[in-house]
Short mmCIF file of C-alpha atoms in Angstrom, two decimals:
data_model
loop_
_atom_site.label_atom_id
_atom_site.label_comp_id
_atom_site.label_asym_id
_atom_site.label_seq_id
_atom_site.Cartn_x
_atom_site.Cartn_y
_atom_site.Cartn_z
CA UNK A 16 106.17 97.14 74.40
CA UNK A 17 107.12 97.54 78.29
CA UNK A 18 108.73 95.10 80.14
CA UNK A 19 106.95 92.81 82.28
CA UNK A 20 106.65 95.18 85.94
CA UNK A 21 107.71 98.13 84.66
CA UNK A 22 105.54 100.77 84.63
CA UNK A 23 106.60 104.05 82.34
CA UNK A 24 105.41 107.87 83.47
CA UNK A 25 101.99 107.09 82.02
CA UNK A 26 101.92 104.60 84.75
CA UNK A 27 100.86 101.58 82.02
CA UNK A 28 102.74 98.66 82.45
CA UNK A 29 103.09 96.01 79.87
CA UNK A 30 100.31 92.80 79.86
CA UNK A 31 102.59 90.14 78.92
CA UNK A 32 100.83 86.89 80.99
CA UNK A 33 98.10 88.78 83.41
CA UNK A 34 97.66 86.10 85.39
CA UNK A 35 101.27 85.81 86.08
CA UNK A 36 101.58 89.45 87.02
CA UNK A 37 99.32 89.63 89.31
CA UNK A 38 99.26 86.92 90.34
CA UNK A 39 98.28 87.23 94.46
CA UNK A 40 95.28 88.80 92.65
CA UNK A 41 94.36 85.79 90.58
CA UNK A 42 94.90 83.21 93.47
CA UNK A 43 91.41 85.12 94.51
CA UNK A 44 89.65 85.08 91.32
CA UNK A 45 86.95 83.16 93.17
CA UNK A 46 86.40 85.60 95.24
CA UNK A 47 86.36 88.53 92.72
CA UNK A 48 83.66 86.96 91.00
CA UNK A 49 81.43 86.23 93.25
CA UNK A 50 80.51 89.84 93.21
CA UNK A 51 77.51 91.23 91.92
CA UNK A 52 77.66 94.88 91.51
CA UNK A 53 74.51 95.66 93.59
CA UNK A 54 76.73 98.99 94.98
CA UNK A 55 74.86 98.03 98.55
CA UNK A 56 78.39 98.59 99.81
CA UNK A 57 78.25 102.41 99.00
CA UNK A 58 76.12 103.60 101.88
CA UNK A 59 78.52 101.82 104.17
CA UNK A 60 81.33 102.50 103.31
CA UNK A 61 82.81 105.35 104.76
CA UNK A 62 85.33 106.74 102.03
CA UNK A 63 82.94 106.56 99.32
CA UNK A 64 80.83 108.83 101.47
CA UNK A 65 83.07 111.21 101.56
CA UNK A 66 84.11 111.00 98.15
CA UNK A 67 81.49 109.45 96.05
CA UNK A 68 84.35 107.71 93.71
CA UNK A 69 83.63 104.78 92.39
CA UNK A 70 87.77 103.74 93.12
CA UNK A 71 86.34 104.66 97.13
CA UNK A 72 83.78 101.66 97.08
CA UNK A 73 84.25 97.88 97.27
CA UNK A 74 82.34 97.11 93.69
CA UNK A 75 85.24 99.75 91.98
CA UNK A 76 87.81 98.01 93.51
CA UNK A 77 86.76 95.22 92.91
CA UNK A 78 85.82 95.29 88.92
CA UNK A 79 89.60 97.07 88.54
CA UNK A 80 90.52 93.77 90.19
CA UNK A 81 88.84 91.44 87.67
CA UNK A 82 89.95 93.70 84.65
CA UNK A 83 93.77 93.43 85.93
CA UNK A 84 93.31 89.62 86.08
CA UNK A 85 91.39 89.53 83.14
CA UNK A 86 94.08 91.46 80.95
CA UNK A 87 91.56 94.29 80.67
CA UNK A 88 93.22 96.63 82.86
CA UNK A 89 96.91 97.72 83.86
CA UNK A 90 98.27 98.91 86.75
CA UNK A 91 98.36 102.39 86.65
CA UNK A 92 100.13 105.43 89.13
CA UNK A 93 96.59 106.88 88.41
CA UNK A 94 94.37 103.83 89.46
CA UNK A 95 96.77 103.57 92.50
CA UNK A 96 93.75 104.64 94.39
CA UNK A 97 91.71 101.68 93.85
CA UNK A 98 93.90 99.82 96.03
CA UNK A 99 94.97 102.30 98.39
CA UNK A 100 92.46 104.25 99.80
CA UNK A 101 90.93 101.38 101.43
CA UNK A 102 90.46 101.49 105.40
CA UNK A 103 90.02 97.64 105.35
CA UNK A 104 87.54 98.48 107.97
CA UNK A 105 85.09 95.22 106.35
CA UNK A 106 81.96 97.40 106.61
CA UNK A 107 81.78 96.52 102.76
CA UNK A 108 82.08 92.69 103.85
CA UNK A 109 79.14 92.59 106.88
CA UNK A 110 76.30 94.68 104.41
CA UNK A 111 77.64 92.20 101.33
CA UNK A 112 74.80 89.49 100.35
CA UNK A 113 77.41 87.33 98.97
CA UNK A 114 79.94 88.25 101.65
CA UNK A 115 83.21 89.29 99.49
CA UNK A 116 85.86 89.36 101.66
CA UNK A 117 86.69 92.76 99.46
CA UNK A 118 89.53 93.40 102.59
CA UNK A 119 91.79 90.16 101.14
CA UNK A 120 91.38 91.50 97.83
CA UNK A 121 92.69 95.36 98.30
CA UNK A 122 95.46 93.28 100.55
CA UNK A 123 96.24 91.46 97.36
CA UNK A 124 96.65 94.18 95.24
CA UNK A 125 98.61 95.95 97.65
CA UNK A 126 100.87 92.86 97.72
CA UNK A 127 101.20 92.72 93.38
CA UNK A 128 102.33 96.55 93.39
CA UNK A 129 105.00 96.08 96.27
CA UNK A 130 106.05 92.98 93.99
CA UNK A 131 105.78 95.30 90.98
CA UNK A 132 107.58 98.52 92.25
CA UNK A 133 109.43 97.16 95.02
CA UNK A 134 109.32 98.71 98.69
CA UNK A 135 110.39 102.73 99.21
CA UNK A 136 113.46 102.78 101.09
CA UNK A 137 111.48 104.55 103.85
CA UNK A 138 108.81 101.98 104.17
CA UNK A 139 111.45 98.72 104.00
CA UNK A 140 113.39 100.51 107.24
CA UNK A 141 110.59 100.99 109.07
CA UNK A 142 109.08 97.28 108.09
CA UNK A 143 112.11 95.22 108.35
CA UNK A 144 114.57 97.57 110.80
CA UNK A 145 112.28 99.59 112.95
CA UNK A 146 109.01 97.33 114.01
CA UNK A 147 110.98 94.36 114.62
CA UNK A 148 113.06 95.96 117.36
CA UNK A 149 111.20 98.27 119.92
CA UNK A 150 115.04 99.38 121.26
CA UNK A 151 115.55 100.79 117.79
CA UNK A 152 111.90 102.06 117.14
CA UNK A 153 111.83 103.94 120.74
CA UNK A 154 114.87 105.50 119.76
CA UNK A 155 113.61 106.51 116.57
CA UNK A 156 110.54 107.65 117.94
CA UNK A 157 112.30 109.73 120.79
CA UNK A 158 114.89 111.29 118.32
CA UNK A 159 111.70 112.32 116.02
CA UNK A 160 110.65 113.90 118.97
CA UNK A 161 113.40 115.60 120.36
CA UNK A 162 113.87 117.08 116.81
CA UNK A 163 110.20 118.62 116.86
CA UNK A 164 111.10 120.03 120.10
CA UNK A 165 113.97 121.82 118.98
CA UNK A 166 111.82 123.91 116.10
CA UNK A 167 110.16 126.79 117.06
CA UNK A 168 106.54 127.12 116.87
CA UNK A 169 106.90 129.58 114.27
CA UNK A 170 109.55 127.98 111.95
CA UNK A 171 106.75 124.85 111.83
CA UNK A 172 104.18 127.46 111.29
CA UNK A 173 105.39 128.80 108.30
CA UNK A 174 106.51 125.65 107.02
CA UNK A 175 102.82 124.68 107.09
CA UNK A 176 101.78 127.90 105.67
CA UNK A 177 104.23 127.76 102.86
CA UNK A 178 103.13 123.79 102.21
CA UNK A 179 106.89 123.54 102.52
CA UNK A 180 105.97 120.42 105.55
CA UNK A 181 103.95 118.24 103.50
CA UNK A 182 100.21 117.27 104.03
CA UNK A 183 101.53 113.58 105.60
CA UNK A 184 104.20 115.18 107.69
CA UNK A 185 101.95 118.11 108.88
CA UNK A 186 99.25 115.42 109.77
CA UNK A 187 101.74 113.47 111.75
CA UNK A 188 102.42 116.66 113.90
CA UNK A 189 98.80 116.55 114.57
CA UNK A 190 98.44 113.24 115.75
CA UNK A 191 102.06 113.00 118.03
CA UNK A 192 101.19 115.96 119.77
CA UNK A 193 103.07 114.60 122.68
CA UNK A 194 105.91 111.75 122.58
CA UNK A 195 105.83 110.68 126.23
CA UNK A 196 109.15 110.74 128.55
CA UNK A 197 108.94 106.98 129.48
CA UNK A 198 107.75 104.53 127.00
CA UNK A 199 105.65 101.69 128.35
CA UNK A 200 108.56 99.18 128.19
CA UNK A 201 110.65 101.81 130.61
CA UNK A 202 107.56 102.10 133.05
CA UNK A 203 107.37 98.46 133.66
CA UNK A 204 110.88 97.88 134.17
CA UNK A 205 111.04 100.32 137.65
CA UNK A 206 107.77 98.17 138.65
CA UNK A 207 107.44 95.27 140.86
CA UNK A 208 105.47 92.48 139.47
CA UNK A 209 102.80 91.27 141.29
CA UNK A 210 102.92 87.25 142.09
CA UNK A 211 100.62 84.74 141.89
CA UNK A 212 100.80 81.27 141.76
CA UNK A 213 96.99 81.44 139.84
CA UNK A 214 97.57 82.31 136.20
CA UNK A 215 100.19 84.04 133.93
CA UNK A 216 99.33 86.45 131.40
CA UNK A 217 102.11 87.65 129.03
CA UNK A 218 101.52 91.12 127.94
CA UNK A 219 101.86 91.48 123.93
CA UNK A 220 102.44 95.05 124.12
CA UNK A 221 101.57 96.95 121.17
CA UNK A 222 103.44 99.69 119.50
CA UNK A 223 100.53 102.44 120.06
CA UNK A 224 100.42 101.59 123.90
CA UNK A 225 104.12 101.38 124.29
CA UNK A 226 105.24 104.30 122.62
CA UNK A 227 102.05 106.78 122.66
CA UNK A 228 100.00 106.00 125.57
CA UNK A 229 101.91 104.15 128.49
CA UNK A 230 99.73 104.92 130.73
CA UNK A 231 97.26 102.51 128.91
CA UNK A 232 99.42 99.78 129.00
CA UNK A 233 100.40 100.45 133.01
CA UNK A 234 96.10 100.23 133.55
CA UNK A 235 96.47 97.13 131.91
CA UNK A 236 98.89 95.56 133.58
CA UNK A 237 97.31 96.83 137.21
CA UNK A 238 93.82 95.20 136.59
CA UNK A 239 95.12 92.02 135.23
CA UNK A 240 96.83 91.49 138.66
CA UNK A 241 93.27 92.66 140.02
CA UNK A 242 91.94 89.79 138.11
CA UNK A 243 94.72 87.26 139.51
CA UNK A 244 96.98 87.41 136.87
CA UNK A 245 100.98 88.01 136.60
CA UNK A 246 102.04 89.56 133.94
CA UNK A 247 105.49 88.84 131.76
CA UNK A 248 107.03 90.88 129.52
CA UNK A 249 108.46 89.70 126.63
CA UNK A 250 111.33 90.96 123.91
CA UNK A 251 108.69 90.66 120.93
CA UNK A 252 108.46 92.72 117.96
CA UNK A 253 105.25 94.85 116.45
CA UNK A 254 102.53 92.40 115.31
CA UNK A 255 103.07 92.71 111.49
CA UNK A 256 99.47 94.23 111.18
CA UNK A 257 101.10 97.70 109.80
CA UNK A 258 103.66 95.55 106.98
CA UNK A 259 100.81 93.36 105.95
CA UNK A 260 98.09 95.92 105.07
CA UNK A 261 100.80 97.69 103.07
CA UNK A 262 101.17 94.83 101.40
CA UNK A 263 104.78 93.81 102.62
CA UNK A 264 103.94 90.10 103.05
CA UNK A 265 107.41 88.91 104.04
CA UNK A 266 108.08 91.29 106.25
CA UNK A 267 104.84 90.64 108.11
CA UNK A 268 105.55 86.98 108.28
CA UNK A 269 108.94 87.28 109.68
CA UNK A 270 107.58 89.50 112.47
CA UNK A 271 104.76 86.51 112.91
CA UNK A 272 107.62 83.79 113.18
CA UNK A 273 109.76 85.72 115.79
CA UNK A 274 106.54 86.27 118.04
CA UNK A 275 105.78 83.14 117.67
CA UNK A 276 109.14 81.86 118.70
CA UNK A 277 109.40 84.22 121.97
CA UNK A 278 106.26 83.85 123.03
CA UNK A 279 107.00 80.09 122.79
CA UNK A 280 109.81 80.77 126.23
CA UNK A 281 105.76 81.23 128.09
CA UNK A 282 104.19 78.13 127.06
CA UNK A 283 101.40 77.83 129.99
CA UNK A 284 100.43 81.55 129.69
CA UNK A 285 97.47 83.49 127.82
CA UNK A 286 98.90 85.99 125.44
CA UNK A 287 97.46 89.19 126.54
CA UNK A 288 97.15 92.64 124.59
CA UNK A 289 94.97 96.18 125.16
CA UNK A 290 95.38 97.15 121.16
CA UNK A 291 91.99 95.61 119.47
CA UNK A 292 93.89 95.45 115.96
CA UNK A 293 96.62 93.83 117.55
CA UNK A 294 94.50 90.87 119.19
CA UNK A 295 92.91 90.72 115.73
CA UNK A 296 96.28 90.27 113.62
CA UNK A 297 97.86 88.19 115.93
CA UNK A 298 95.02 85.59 115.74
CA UNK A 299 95.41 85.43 112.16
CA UNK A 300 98.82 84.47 111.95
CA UNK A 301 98.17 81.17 111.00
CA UNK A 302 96.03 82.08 107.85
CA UNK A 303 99.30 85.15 107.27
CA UNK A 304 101.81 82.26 107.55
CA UNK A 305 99.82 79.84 105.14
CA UNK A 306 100.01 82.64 102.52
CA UNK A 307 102.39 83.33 99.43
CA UNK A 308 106.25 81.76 98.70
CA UNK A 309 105.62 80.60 102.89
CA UNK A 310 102.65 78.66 102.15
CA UNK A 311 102.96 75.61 103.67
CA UNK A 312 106.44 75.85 104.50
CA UNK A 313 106.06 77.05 108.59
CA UNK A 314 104.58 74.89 111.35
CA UNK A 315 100.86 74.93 110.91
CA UNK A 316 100.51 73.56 114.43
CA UNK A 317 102.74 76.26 116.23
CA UNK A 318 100.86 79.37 114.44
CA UNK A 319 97.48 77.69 115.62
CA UNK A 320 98.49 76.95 118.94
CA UNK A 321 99.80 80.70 119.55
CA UNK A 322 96.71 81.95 117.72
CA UNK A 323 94.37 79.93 120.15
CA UNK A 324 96.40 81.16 123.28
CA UNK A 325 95.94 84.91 122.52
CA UNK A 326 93.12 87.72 123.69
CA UNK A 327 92.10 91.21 123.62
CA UNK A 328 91.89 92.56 126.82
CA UNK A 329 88.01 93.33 126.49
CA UNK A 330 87.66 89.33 126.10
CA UNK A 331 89.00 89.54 129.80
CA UNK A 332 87.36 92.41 131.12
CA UNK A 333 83.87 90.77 129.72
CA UNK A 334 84.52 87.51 131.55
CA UNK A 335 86.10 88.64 134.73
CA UNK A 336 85.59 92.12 135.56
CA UNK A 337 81.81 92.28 136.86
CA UNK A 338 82.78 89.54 139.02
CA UNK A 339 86.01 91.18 140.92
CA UNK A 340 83.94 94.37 140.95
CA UNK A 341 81.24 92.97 142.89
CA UNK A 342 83.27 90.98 145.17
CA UNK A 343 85.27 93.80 145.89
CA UNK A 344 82.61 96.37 146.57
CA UNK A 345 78.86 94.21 146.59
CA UNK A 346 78.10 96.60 143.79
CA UNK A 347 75.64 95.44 141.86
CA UNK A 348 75.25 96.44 137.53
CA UNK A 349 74.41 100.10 137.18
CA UNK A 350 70.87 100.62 135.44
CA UNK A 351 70.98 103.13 132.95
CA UNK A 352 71.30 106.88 134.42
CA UNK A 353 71.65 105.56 138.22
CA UNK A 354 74.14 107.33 140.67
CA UNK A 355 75.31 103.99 142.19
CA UNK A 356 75.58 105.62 146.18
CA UNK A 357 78.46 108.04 146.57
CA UNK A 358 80.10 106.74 143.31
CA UNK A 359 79.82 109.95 140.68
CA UNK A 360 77.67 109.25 137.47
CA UNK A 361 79.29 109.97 134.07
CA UNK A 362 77.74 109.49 130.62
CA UNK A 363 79.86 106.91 128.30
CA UNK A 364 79.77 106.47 124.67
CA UNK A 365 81.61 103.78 122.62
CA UNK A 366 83.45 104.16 119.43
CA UNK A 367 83.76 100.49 118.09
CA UNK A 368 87.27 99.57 116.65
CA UNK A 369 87.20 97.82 113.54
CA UNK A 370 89.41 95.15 114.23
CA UNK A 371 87.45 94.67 117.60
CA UNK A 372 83.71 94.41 115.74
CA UNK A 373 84.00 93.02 112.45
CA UNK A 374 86.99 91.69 112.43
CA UNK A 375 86.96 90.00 116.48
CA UNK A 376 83.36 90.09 116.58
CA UNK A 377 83.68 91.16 120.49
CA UNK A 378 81.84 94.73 120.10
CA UNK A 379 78.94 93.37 122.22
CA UNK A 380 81.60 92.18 125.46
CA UNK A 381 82.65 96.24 125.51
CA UNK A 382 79.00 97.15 126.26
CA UNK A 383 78.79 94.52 128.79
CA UNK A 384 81.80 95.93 130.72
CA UNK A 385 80.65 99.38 130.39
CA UNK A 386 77.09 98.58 131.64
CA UNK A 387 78.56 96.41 134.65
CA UNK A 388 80.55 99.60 136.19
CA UNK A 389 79.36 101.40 138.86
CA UNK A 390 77.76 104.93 137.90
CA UNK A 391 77.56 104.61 134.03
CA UNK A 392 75.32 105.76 132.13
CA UNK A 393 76.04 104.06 128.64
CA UNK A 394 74.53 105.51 125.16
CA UNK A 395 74.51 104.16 122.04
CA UNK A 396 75.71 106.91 119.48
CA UNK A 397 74.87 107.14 115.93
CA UNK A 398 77.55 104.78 113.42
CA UNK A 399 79.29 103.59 116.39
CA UNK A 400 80.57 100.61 114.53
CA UNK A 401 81.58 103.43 111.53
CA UNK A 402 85.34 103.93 111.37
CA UNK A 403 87.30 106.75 112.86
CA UNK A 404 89.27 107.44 109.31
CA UNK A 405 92.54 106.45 111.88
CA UNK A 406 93.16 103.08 110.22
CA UNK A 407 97.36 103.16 111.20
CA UNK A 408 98.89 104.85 108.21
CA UNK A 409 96.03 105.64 106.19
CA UNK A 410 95.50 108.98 108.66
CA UNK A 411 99.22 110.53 107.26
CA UNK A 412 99.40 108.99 103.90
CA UNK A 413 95.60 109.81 102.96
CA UNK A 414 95.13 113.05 105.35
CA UNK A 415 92.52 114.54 103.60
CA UNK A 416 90.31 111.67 103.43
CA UNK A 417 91.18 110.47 107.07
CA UNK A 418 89.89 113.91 108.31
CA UNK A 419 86.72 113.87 106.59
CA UNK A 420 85.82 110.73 107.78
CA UNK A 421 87.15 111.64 110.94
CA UNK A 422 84.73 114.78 111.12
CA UNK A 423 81.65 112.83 110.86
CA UNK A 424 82.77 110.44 113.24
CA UNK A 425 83.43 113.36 115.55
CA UNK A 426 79.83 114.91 115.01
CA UNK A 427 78.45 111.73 116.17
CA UNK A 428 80.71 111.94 119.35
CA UNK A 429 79.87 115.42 120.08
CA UNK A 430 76.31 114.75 119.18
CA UNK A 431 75.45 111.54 121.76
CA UNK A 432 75.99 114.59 124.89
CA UNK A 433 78.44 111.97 126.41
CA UNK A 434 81.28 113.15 128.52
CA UNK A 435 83.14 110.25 128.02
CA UNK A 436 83.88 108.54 124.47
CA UNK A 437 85.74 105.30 125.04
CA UNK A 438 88.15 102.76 122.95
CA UNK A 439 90.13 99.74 122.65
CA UNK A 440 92.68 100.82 119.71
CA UNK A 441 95.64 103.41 120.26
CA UNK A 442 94.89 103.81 116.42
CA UNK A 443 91.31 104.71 117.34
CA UNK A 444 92.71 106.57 120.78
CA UNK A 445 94.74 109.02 118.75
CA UNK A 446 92.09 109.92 116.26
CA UNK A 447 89.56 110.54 118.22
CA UNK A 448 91.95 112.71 120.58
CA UNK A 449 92.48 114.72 117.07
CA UNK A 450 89.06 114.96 116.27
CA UNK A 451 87.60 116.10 119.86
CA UNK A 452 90.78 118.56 120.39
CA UNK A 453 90.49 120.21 117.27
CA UNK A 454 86.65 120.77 117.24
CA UNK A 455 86.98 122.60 120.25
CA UNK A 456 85.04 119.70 122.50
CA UNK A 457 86.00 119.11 125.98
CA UNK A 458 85.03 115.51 125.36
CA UNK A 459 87.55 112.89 127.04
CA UNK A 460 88.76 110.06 124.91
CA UNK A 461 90.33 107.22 126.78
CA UNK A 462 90.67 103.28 126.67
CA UNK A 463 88.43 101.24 127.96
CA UNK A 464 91.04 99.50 130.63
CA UNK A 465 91.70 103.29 131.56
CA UNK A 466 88.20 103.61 132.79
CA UNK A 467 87.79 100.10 134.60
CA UNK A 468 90.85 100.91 136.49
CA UNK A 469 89.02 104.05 137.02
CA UNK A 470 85.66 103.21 138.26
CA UNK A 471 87.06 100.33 140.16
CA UNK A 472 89.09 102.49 142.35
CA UNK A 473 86.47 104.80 143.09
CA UNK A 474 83.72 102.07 144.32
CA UNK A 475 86.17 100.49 146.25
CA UNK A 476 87.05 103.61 148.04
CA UNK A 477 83.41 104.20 148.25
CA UNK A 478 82.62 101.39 149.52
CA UNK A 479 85.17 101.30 152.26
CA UNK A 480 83.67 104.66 153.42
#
């Protein structure tokens, strides 16, 4: 017999007290039974489409679930997949009848085989060394960078050819194309804050904007001073979203406490971010701090009142911006195809974030902002609530699958004749760049802040004409 956590080359381990072993599994036991194996989740679910698995689809990961808790079932190297492959994108949970929350329950098992087999030296550097510290990560990041640089073309080439670079690593090329000179952090610190004495908004910037796409985060931080507010920067940390769906707990908690505890030095302020999956973790950080060894153990009240004080940017732009737009330029809402005057027309498409629509429930307030700009013409495209396959990590460490999820999401792109797809994830952002770049489409993916700031600037110069 194996000892309790161990698991041999087989990948069986031992079933001394099920219950025990896994148990972050069996604190949801509830929740696994409630399901009823109608398999309605497989025509939503996105890698069971492209893989037709059972182990790709919410009712197989779920019945491996039961049968671990049960003491049917072992973990296994080869059932690894069950628990993995999982975009936690909740498409599974809105089509549900009984409403599983099948997202808590891959997080789970995630969480049981860290436990089990303990965090790769890799993963617990970048978790608990790396995302807490954005002076360390950017210097990681820009090193990573500097070293791509330095290979020749062909030397990466063959590595590829040979398989000698790995699927993950070769993937990760892909997506960093380009590791910008100035991180967002840099940017902002040549920059003169506007002041106000209206409203504060301090900026939770997000690792995507900060070290992929500054120029997101600098949009940002210009139309929230169009909307009256001054911005702060903070020394925060990443959100913990990346740690958590891993299934690193802890480390996802202590990155929850620290935010909380800087963001605590801006009482009176909104807490303000452009990264959809951000907004969406950071609001759950009381139900995150409630969980496991923590539970119960860090100030309810604080994690509630920082949850209750932050919002996605779109939340903003929904409220505020079709008010400063028209009493900037007396532009009225854009019906469908117009040319609003001189301003130029473009045709907009909108590729929903997860963690925006299901998981924020704001999908409808990015339609409203694109509809309330001058010279849009907005269309709906086919699955535009499906996800991109980007999902943080799950694009390098499941490449295959990413891209074939990723290709369909691309037809559907290519396939709503828009010349503009837009986001509100760097996640999303980077994927879709991927997708359109390497199908040959001259399709523009950009965030949605990017083309407020955008089609602001052009009716007002319009309009002063």
């Amino acid at each position: 017999m194996l000892r309790p956590g161990r698991i041999d080359e087989s990948g069986d381990i031992s079933m001394v007290d099920s219950k025990q072993m896994y148990e972050e599994l069996s604190d949801l036991s509830a929740e696994i039974a409630r399901c009823g194996r109608c398999g309605f989740c497989q025509s939503v679910c996105p890698v069971y489409q492209v893989s037709a698995d059972e182990s790709g689809v919410a009712r197989g990961r779920i019945m491996y679930a039961k049968g671990l808790v049960s003491g049917e079932l072992g973990f296994s190297r080869r059932n690894e997949a069950f628990f993995s492959e999982c975009l936690l994108c909740r498409a599974c949970v809105d089509t549900c009848f009984s409403g599983v929350r099948t997202d808590e329950i891959v997080v789970a098992g995630r969480r049981t085989l860290t436990r089990i087999q303990g965090l790769s030296p890799v993963y617990r550097h970048i978790f608990e060394r790396l995302l807490p510290d954005h002076h360390r990560f950017g210097r990681f990041i820009r090193l990573a960078g500097t070293m791509r640089r330095m290979v020749p073309d062909q030397i990466v080439g063959a590595m590829r050819m040979f398989g000698w670079l790995g699927r993950s690593m070769e993937r990760s090329e892909q997506l960093l194309q380009e590791v910008p000179d100035e991180f967002l952090r840099e940017r902002l610190s040549k920059r003169e804050n506007a002041r106000t004495t209206m409203k504060q908004a301090a900026l939770f910037i997000g690792c995507g904007t900060n070290f992929m796409f500054p120029h997101v985060g600098e949009a940002t931080v210009e139309v929230l001073e169009m909307l009256g507010y001054e911005t702060l920067i903070l020394e925060h940390g990443c959100c913990g979203l990346p740690a958590y769906a891993h299934g690193a707990l802890q480390a996802a908690q202590v990155l929850a406490r620290k935010n909380i505890e800087e963001f605590a030095k801006a009482p009176d302020s909104i807490i303000v971010t452009d990264c959809s999956s951000c907004a969406s973790f950071l609001k759950e950080y009381p139900r995150i701090l409630s969980m496991g060894e923590e539970r119960g153990q860090i100030g309810a009240s604080e994690a509630e009142s920082f949850a209750s004080r932050v919002r996605d940017l779109t939340e903003l732009l929904g409220d505020r911006a079709h008010v400063f737009l028209s009493a900037r330029t007396g532009h009225r809402h854009a019906q469908k195809g117009e040319n609003m005057g001189s301003v130029p027309g473009i045709r907009v498409t909108f590729h929903d974030p997860c963690h925006l629509s299901r998981y924020q429930r704001q999908a409808s307030l990015a339609r409203d902002v694109l509809r309330s700009l001058p010279g849009i013409d907005f269309i709906e495209m086919k699955e535009a609530d499906w996800c991109c396959g980007g999902a943080g990590a799950f694009a390098v460490e499941h490449a295959d699958l990413s891209l074939k999820i990723l290709e369909r999401k691309t037809r559907n792109v290519k396939a709503s004749m828009a010349d503009t797809v837009i986001t509100t994830c760097p996640s999303c952002l980077m994927q879709l760049r991927s997708g359109l770049r390497d199908s040959g489409s001259r399709i523009r993916a950009i965030h949605l802040v990017e083309l407020v700031r955008e089609r602001i600037g052009i009716a007002i110069e319009s309009a002063s004409l």
